[in-house]
Amino acid sequence: MVLKNFIVFEGIDGAGTSTQIKKLVEKGCNECGEGAFLATAEPTTGETGRFLRRMLGGDFSVDEKTNAYLFAADRCEHIFGKGGVEELCKAGKTVVSDRYFFSSMAYQSVSCGEELPRLLNSPFPLPEYLFYFVINPEVSLGRVTSRGEKKEIYETIEKQKKIAAQYEKVISGYEKTAAESGMKIIRIDAEKSIDEISAEIWEKLKK
Ligand code: TYD
């Protein structure tokens, strides 16, 4: 099932999704009115999301299967909780999320296999639009490194290469069934300039 008005951006770390979400929400609000477009992200700023941020920062580690459950729990509140994405989209807002269950299917599947993330994420609706940012992991990790912040647990070149390959597998699977599912998937060349990418995204959505 597709949740209308729900847009998701996905890609490996450093692909530029956060920058593009800011630009899209700004443009959407300018064109369609203040508050018409809302930005959100996973992990969320809620309790489970904050717990996950500590795990990502390396404060503690748990089995990757446990992570799959935790990301799905955070997502459940994000989508179905009071004032969540489903409620907002049904009220006519356009909600743009930095990451969604495709991230679990890429990141967690690398070390805990595909079955559990698929199972845990089967109750969630598909977004109306999925923008998939494609980038060479060397380039994107270079961007992450140049920020000078402490690296999170998945931010090594070996892991990013495996995650990129898994993303490709997951997204191409959804591309094959897009005609039936109704989810529109758009691949973005994330090595293009910020302005080129944001113009491309707006072009796809303005209709
Ligand atoms: P990211 O989206 O890059 O946010 P920020 O730029 O604020 O650090 O970081 C979130 C990390 O969490 C990223 O490495 C991907 C990972 N992640 C998963 O492993 N599984 C998931 O289901 C989600 C939503 C994120």
Tab-separated table of C-alpha atoms and ligand atoms in Angstrom, residues 13 42-43 53 56 71 75 99-100 103-104 107-108 152 154, ligand 1:
chain	number	residue	atom	x	y	z
A	13	ASP	CA	26.091	7.995	4.382
A	42	GLU	CA	14.927	8.266	10.905
A	43	PRO	CA	16.281	7.575	13.430
A	53	ARG	CA	21.819	7.553	18.018
A	56	LEU	CA	25.348	4.651	16.152
A	71	PHE	CA	14.904	0.698	13.994
A	75	ARG	CA	9.681	3.630	12.722
A	99	ARG	CA	15.569	7.501	5.449
A	100	TYR	CA	12.861	4.879	5.951
A	103	SER	CA	17.714	1.811	5.176
A	104	SER	CA	17.007	-1.190	7.426
A	107	TYR	CA	22.203	-1.537	6.507
A	108	GLN	CA	20.906	-4.278	8.822
A	152	GLU	CA	29.407	6.534	13.355
A	154	TYR	CA	28.639	2.151	9.724
B	1	TYD	P1	22.236	9.616	8.992
B	1	TYD	O1	20.955	9.406	8.290
B	1	TYD	O2	23.454	9.707	8.151
B	1	TYD	O3	21.991	10.858	9.888
B	1	TYD	P2	23.038	11.928	10.378
B	1	TYD	O4	23.535	12.584	9.129
B	1	TYD	O5	22.180	12.812	11.226
B	1	TYD	O6	24.077	11.164	11.149
B	1	TYD	O7	22.562	8.504	10.103
B	1	TYD	C1	21.764	7.529	10.450
B	1	TYD	C2	22.524	6.226	10.434
B	1	TYD	O8	21.623	5.188	10.825
B	1	TYD	C3	23.061	5.842	9.055
B	1	TYD	O9	24.377	5.320	9.187
B	1	TYD	C4	22.141	4.729	8.613
B	1	TYD	C5	21.666	4.118	9.893
B	1	TYD	N1	20.341	3.478	9.797
B	1	TYD	C6	20.253	2.090	9.823
B	1	TYD	O10	21.279	1.404	9.935
B	1	TYD	N2	19.031	1.487	9.739
B	1	TYD	C7	17.879	2.206	9.604
B	1	TYD	O11	16.772	1.620	9.534
B	1	TYD	C8	17.973	3.643	9.579
B	1	TYD	C9	16.734	4.462	9.472
B	1	TYD	C10	19.226	4.228	9.682
